[in-house]
GROMACS .gro file of N, CA and C in nm:
model
  294
    1GLN      N    1   1.472   1.274 -17.946
    1GLN     CA    2   1.497   1.250 -17.797
    1GLN      C    3   1.359   1.167 -17.749
    2TYR      N    4   1.241   1.220 -17.768
    2TYR     CA    5   1.136   1.142 -17.704
    2TYR      C    6   1.091   1.018 -17.792
    3TYR      N    7   1.062   1.059 -17.932
    3TYR     CA    8   0.981   0.966 -18.024
    3TYR      C    9   1.065   0.837 -18.025
    4ILE      N   10   1.180   0.832 -18.051
    4ILE     CA   11   1.264   0.697 -18.094
    4ILE      C   12   1.255   0.604 -17.965
    5PRO      N   13   1.274   0.622 -17.841
    5PRO     CA   14   1.226   0.538 -17.736
    5PRO      C   15   1.123   0.499 -17.722
    6ALA      N   16   1.034   0.583 -17.733
    6ALA     CA   17   0.870   0.542 -17.719
    6ALA      C   18   0.826   0.475 -17.844
    7ALA      N   19   0.853   0.498 -17.956
    7ALA     CA   20   0.832   0.424 -18.067
    7ALA      C   21   0.872   0.265 -18.053
    8ARG      N   22   0.998   0.285 -18.001
    8ARG     CA   23   1.067   0.162 -17.995
    8ARG      C   24   0.997   0.041 -17.898
    9GLU      N   25   0.968   0.113 -17.790
    9GLU     CA   26   0.884   0.039 -17.668
    9GLU      C   27   0.724  -0.005 -17.711
   10LEU      N   28   0.666   0.116 -17.803
   10LEU     CA   29   0.538   0.051 -17.839
   10LEU      C   30   0.541  -0.042 -17.953
   11SER      N   31   0.626  -0.075 -18.016
   11SER     CA   32   0.666  -0.159 -18.129
   11SER      C   33   0.683  -0.296 -18.071
   12ARG      N   34   0.777  -0.282 -17.956
   12ARG     CA   35   0.785  -0.427 -17.872
   12ARG      C   36   0.650  -0.475 -17.790
   13LEU      N   37   0.567  -0.380 -17.746
   13LEU     CA   38   0.438  -0.410 -17.703
   13LEU      C   39   0.355  -0.459 -17.814
   14GLY      N   40   0.363  -0.397 -17.921
   14GLY     CA   41   0.268  -0.472 -18.038
   14GLY      C   42   0.307  -0.602 -18.054
   15GLY      N   43   0.440  -0.632 -18.074
   15GLY     CA   44   0.491  -0.761 -18.099
   15GLY      C   45   0.451  -0.850 -17.969
   16VAL      N   46   0.460  -0.804 -17.857
   16VAL     CA   47   0.419  -0.893 -17.730
   16VAL      C   48   0.273  -0.944 -17.756
   17CYS      N   49   0.191  -0.844 -17.776
   17CYS     CA   50   0.052  -0.817 -17.760
   17CYS      C   51  -0.010  -0.947 -17.882
   18ALA      N   52   0.084  -0.961 -18.007
   18ALA     CA   53   0.032  -1.021 -18.118
   18ALA      C   54   0.044  -1.172 -18.089
   19ALA      N   55   0.161  -1.203 -18.021
   19ALA     CA   56   0.173  -1.356 -18.021
   19ALA      C   57   0.064  -1.425 -17.945
   20PRO      N   58  -0.012  -1.381 -17.843
   20PRO     CA   59  -0.126  -1.454 -17.806
   20PRO      C   60  -0.223  -1.476 -17.904
   21LEU      N   61  -0.272  -1.388 -17.967
   21LEU     CA   62  -0.373  -1.369 -18.097
   21LEU      C   63  -0.319  -1.493 -18.195
   22ILE      N   64  -0.183  -1.492 -18.239
   22ILE     CA   65  -0.150  -1.595 -18.313
   22ILE      C   66  -0.165  -1.733 -18.273
   23GLN      N   67  -0.105  -1.756 -18.159
   23GLN     CA   68  -0.116  -1.876 -18.106
   23GLN      C   69  -0.265  -1.919 -18.081
   24HIS      N   70  -0.339  -1.825 -18.040
   24HIS     CA   71  -0.487  -1.883 -18.003
   24HIS      C   72  -0.548  -1.920 -18.178
   25PHE      N   73  -0.535  -1.854 -18.251
   25PHE     CA   74  -0.583  -1.866 -18.379
   25PHE      C   75  -0.511  -2.006 -18.447
   26ALA      N   76  -0.379  -2.034 -18.417
   26ALA     CA   77  -0.333  -2.146 -18.467
   26ALA      C   78  -0.396  -2.272 -18.403
   27GLU      N   79  -0.403  -2.252 -18.277
   27GLU     CA   80  -0.462  -2.359 -18.189
   27GLU      C   81  -0.634  -2.382 -18.238
   28THR      N   82  -0.691  -2.264 -18.260
   28THR     CA   83  -0.840  -2.284 -18.283
   28THR      C   84  -0.839  -2.352 -18.419
   29LEU      N   85  -0.736  -2.332 -18.528
   29LEU     CA   86  -0.758  -2.392 -18.650
   29LEU      C   87  -0.716  -2.540 -18.660
   30ALA      N   88  -0.629  -2.561 -18.553
   30ALA     CA   89  -0.580  -2.701 -18.544
   30ALA      C   90  -0.692  -2.788 -18.457
   31GLY      N   91  -0.784  -2.722 -18.358
   31GLY     CA   92  -0.868  -2.798 -18.285
   31GLY      C   93  -1.025  -2.766 -18.333
   32SER      N   94  -1.037  -2.705 -18.461
   32SER     CA   95  -1.166  -2.656 -18.496
   32SER      C   96  -1.276  -2.774 -18.500
   33ALA      N   97  -1.241  -2.896 -18.541
   33ALA     CA   98  -1.327  -3.011 -18.531
   33ALA      C   99  -1.388  -3.025 -18.385
   34THR      N  100  -1.276  -3.048 -18.296
   34THR     CA  101  -1.316  -3.082 -18.138
   34THR      C  102  -1.405  -2.953 -18.079
   35ILE      N  103  -1.360  -2.835 -18.134
   35ILE     CA  104  -1.439  -2.702 -18.082
   35ILE      C  105  -1.571  -2.717 -18.124
   36ARG      N  106  -1.607  -2.740 -18.258
   36ARG     CA  107  -1.731  -2.761 -18.286
   36ARG      C  108  -1.804  -2.866 -18.237
   37SER      N  109  -1.732  -2.990 -18.209
   37SER     CA  110  -1.818  -3.099 -18.155
   37SER      C  111  -1.874  -3.077 -17.979
   38PHE      N  112  -1.785  -2.991 -17.936
   38PHE     CA  113  -1.823  -2.952 -17.786
   38PHE      C  114  -1.906  -2.843 -17.804
   39ASP      N  115  -1.952  -2.780 -17.892
   39ASP     CA  116  -2.035  -2.651 -17.911
   39ASP      C  117  -1.960  -2.557 -17.850
   40GLN      N  118  -1.837  -2.511 -17.862
   40GLN     CA  119  -1.758  -2.404 -17.785
   40GLN      C  120  -1.712  -2.299 -17.893
   41GLU      N  121  -1.776  -2.290 -17.988
   41GLU     CA  122  -1.739  -2.172 -18.061
   41GLU      C  123  -1.768  -2.038 -18.023
   42SER      N  124  -1.880  -2.018 -17.935
   42SER     CA  125  -1.877  -1.884 -17.895
   42SER      C  126  -1.784  -1.820 -17.792
   43ARG      N  127  -1.734  -1.914 -17.734
   43ARG     CA  128  -1.623  -1.890 -17.602
   43ARG      C  129  -1.497  -1.891 -17.692
   44PHE      N  130  -1.476  -1.946 -17.793
   44PHE     CA  131  -1.353  -1.926 -17.892
   44PHE      C  132  -1.369  -1.795 -17.978
   45ILE      N  133  -1.472  -1.763 -17.999
   45ILE     CA  134  -1.484  -1.606 -18.053
   45ILE      C  135  -1.482  -1.508 -17.972
   46GLU      N  136  -1.529  -1.532 -17.864
   46GLU     CA  137  -1.507  -1.423 -17.756
   46GLU      C  138  -1.368  -1.382 -17.699
   47THR      N  139  -1.314  -1.519 -17.688
   47THR     CA  140  -1.143  -1.507 -17.666
   47THR      C  141  -1.079  -1.428 -17.773
   48ASN      N  142  -1.118  -1.463 -17.901
   48ASN     CA  143  -1.047  -1.389 -18.004
   48ASN      C  144  -1.073  -1.253 -18.013
   49PHE      N  145  -1.206  -1.211 -17.994
   49PHE     CA  146  -1.228  -1.061 -17.965
   49PHE      C  147  -1.146  -0.993 -17.858
   50VAL      N  148  -1.121  -1.069 -17.765
   50VAL     CA  149  -1.052  -1.005 -17.647
   50VAL      C  150  -0.914  -0.985 -17.684
   51LEU      N  151  -0.850  -1.084 -17.765
   51LEU     CA  152  -0.712  -1.085 -17.793
   51LEU      C  153  -0.700  -0.972 -17.891
   52VAL      N  154  -0.785  -0.965 -17.969
   52VAL     CA  155  -0.791  -0.843 -18.091
   52VAL      C  156  -0.791  -0.689 -18.034
   53ASP      N  157  -0.858  -0.699 -17.911
   53ASP     CA  158  -0.867  -0.576 -17.847
   53ASP      C  159  -0.726  -0.551 -17.786
   54GLN      N  160  -0.662  -0.667 -17.745
   54GLN     CA  161  -0.527  -0.627 -17.673
   54GLN      C  162  -0.444  -0.573 -17.788
   55ILE      N  163  -0.461  -0.624 -17.911
   55ILE     CA  164  -0.365  -0.585 -18.004
   55ILE      C  165  -0.388  -0.450 -18.053
   56SER      N  166  -0.524  -0.404 -18.050
   56SER     CA  167  -0.549  -0.272 -18.111
   56SER      C  168  -0.502  -0.150 -18.001
   57ARG      N  169  -0.490  -0.197 -17.875
   57ARG     CA  170  -0.422  -0.053 -17.791
   57ARG      C  171  -0.301  -0.024 -17.820
   58PRO      N  172  -0.207  -0.115 -17.830
   58PRO     CA  173  -0.062  -0.065 -17.889
   58PRO      C  174  -0.083   0.011 -18.010
   59LYS      N  175  -0.148  -0.060 -18.104
   59LYS     CA  176  -0.139  -0.002 -18.225
   59LYS      C  177  -0.207   0.124 -18.247
   60PHE      N  178  -0.304   0.181 -18.146
   60PHE     CA  179  -0.366   0.295 -18.148
   60PHE      C  180  -0.249   0.403 -18.092
   61HIS      N  181  -0.162   0.357 -17.994
   61HIS     CA  182  -0.062   0.451 -17.946
   61HIS      C  183   0.051   0.448 -18.034
   62ILE      N  184   0.080   0.356 -18.109
   62ILE     CA  185   0.186   0.375 -18.214
   62ILE      C  186   0.122   0.483 -18.332
   63ALA      N  187  -0.007   0.483 -18.366
   63ALA     CA  188  -0.060   0.579 -18.445
   63ALA      C  189  -0.046   0.697 -18.404
   64GLY      N  190  -0.072   0.736 -18.266
   64GLY     CA  191  -0.062   0.857 -18.194
   64GLY      C  192   0.081   0.906 -18.189
   65ALA      N  193   0.175   0.804 -18.158
   65ALA     CA  194   0.312   0.871 -18.183
   65ALA      C  195   0.344   0.911 -18.312
   66MET      N  196   0.310   0.833 -18.415
   66MET     CA  197   0.361   0.884 -18.553
   66MET      C  198   0.294   1.002 -18.577
   67GLU      N  199   0.160   1.032 -18.546
   67GLU     CA  200   0.094   1.156 -18.575
   67GLU      C  201   0.169   1.285 -18.494
   68TRP      N  202   0.224   1.255 -18.381
   68TRP     CA  203   0.305   1.344 -18.275
   68TRP      C  204   0.420   1.384 -18.384
   69LEU      N  205   0.508   1.278 -18.422
   69LEU     CA  206   0.622   1.306 -18.499
   69LEU      C  207   0.586   1.391 -18.633
   70CYS      N  208   0.473   1.359 -18.695
   70CYS     CA  209   0.456   1.423 -18.816
   70CYS      C  210   0.417   1.577 -18.791
   71PHE      N  211   0.351   1.580 -18.690
   71PHE     CA  212   0.319   1.718 -18.643
   71PHE      C  213   0.461   1.810 -18.600
   72ARG      N  214   0.534   1.744 -18.536
   72ARG     CA  215   0.649   1.803 -18.513
   72ARG      C  216   0.733   1.835 -18.627
   73LEU      N  217   0.753   1.750 -18.715
   73LEU     CA  218   0.816   1.747 -18.854
   73LEU      C  219   0.763   1.868 -18.939
   74GLU      N  220   0.640   1.876 -18.942
   74GLU     CA  221   0.567   1.987 -19.021
   74GLU      C  222   0.612   2.104 -18.962
   75LEU      N  223   0.587   2.128 -18.811
   75LEU     CA  224   0.608   2.259 -18.762
   75LEU      C  225   0.755   2.290 -18.771
   76LEU      N  226   0.826   2.221 -18.775
   76LEU     CA  227   0.980   2.249 -18.797
   76LEU      C  228   1.011   2.284 -18.949
   77SER      N  229   0.939   2.216 -19.040
   77SER     CA  230   0.938   2.254 -19.186
   77SER      C  231   0.886   2.391 -19.211
   78ALA      N  232   0.780   2.449 -19.141
   78ALA     CA  233   0.710   2.579 -19.149
   78ALA      C  234   0.810   2.651 -19.099
   79CYS      N  235   0.855   2.642 -18.961
   79CYS     CA  236   0.944   2.747 -18.911
   79CYS      C  237   1.059   2.771 -19.025
   80ILE      N  238   1.140   2.658 -19.055
   80ILE     CA  239   1.223   2.679 -19.154
   80ILE      C  240   1.202   2.775 -19.272
   81PHE      N  241   1.085   2.745 -19.325
   81PHE     CA  242   1.015   2.807 -19.435
   81PHE      C  243   1.010   2.945 -19.431
   82ALA      N  244   0.944   2.964 -19.326
   82ALA     CA  245   0.906   3.111 -19.258
   82ALA      C  246   1.036   3.202 -19.241
   83PHE      N  247   1.148   3.131 -19.168
   83PHE     CA  248   1.267   3.194 -19.189
   83PHE      C  249   1.328   3.239 -19.300
   84SER      N  250   1.337   3.120 -19.396
   84SER     CA  251   1.401   3.153 -19.527
   84SER      C  252   1.315   3.259 -19.605
   85LEU      N  253   1.193   3.265 -19.584
   85LEU     CA  254   1.104   3.365 -19.670
   85LEU      C  255   1.151   3.502 -19.616
   86ILE      N  256   1.153   3.498 -19.487
   86ILE     CA  257   1.168   3.640 -19.406
   86ILE      C  258   1.314   3.685 -19.454
   87PHE      N  259   1.397   3.593 -19.471
   87PHE     CA  260   1.543   3.623 -19.503
   87PHE      C  261   1.554   3.681 -19.611
   88LEU      N  262   1.486   3.598 -19.712
   88LEU     CA  263   1.493   3.639 -19.855
   88LEU      C  264   1.429   3.781 -19.878
   89ILE      N  265   1.307   3.808 -19.820
   89ILE     CA  266   1.248   3.950 -19.807
   89ILE      C  267   1.335   4.049 -19.776
   90LEU      N  268   1.399   4.032 -19.661
   90LEU     CA  269   1.472   4.151 -19.594
   90LEU      C  270   1.607   4.169 -19.666
   91LEU      N  271   1.637   4.083 -19.753
   91LEU     CA  272   1.765   4.110 -19.830
   91LEU      C  273   1.788   4.241 -19.917
   92PRO      N  274   1.870   4.301 -19.919
   92PRO     CA  275   1.890   4.437 -20.006
   92PRO      C  276   1.869   4.370 -20.162
   93LYS      N  277   1.808   4.479 -20.204
   93LYS     CA  278   1.808   4.437 -20.358
   93LYS      C  279   1.947   4.432 -20.426
   94GLY      N  280   1.979   4.348 -20.523
   94GLY     CA  281   2.102   4.314 -20.600
   94GLY      C  282   2.174   4.229 -20.510
   95VAL      N  283   2.151   4.176 -20.410
   95VAL     CA  284   2.260   4.068 -20.338
   95VAL      C  285   2.249   3.946 -20.419
   96ILE      N  286   2.126   3.916 -20.464
   96ILE     CA  287   2.106   3.776 -20.517
   96ILE      C  288   2.060   3.846 -20.684
   97SER      N  289   2.152   3.789 -20.754
   97SER     CA  290   2.104   3.786 -20.911
   97SER      C  291   2.047   3.686 -20.978
   98PRO      N  292   1.934   3.717 -21.040
   98PRO     CA  293   1.861   3.632 -21.097
   98PRO      C  294   1.936   3.533 -21.216
   0.00000   0.00000   0.00000
């Protein structure tokens, strides 16, 4: 109910944030000789760091959403296991034959 729409939106945001980094990287590779000739390496490196930081934000939230899903599934399985265990303990003797 909550996880699927949130995970879908976070995945979309991750893709949207990745596009500028890929474009910047491709343009940097294509113009590396020009960048070196005008001594602009530090500016391009700083821009690259900013774009990598922009990608890291959605990935952090995606990891958090995945942890939330894992926690809920583990809690559900623990409750089912506990219910089954209590049910089997409280059954009268002889109902289940080995």
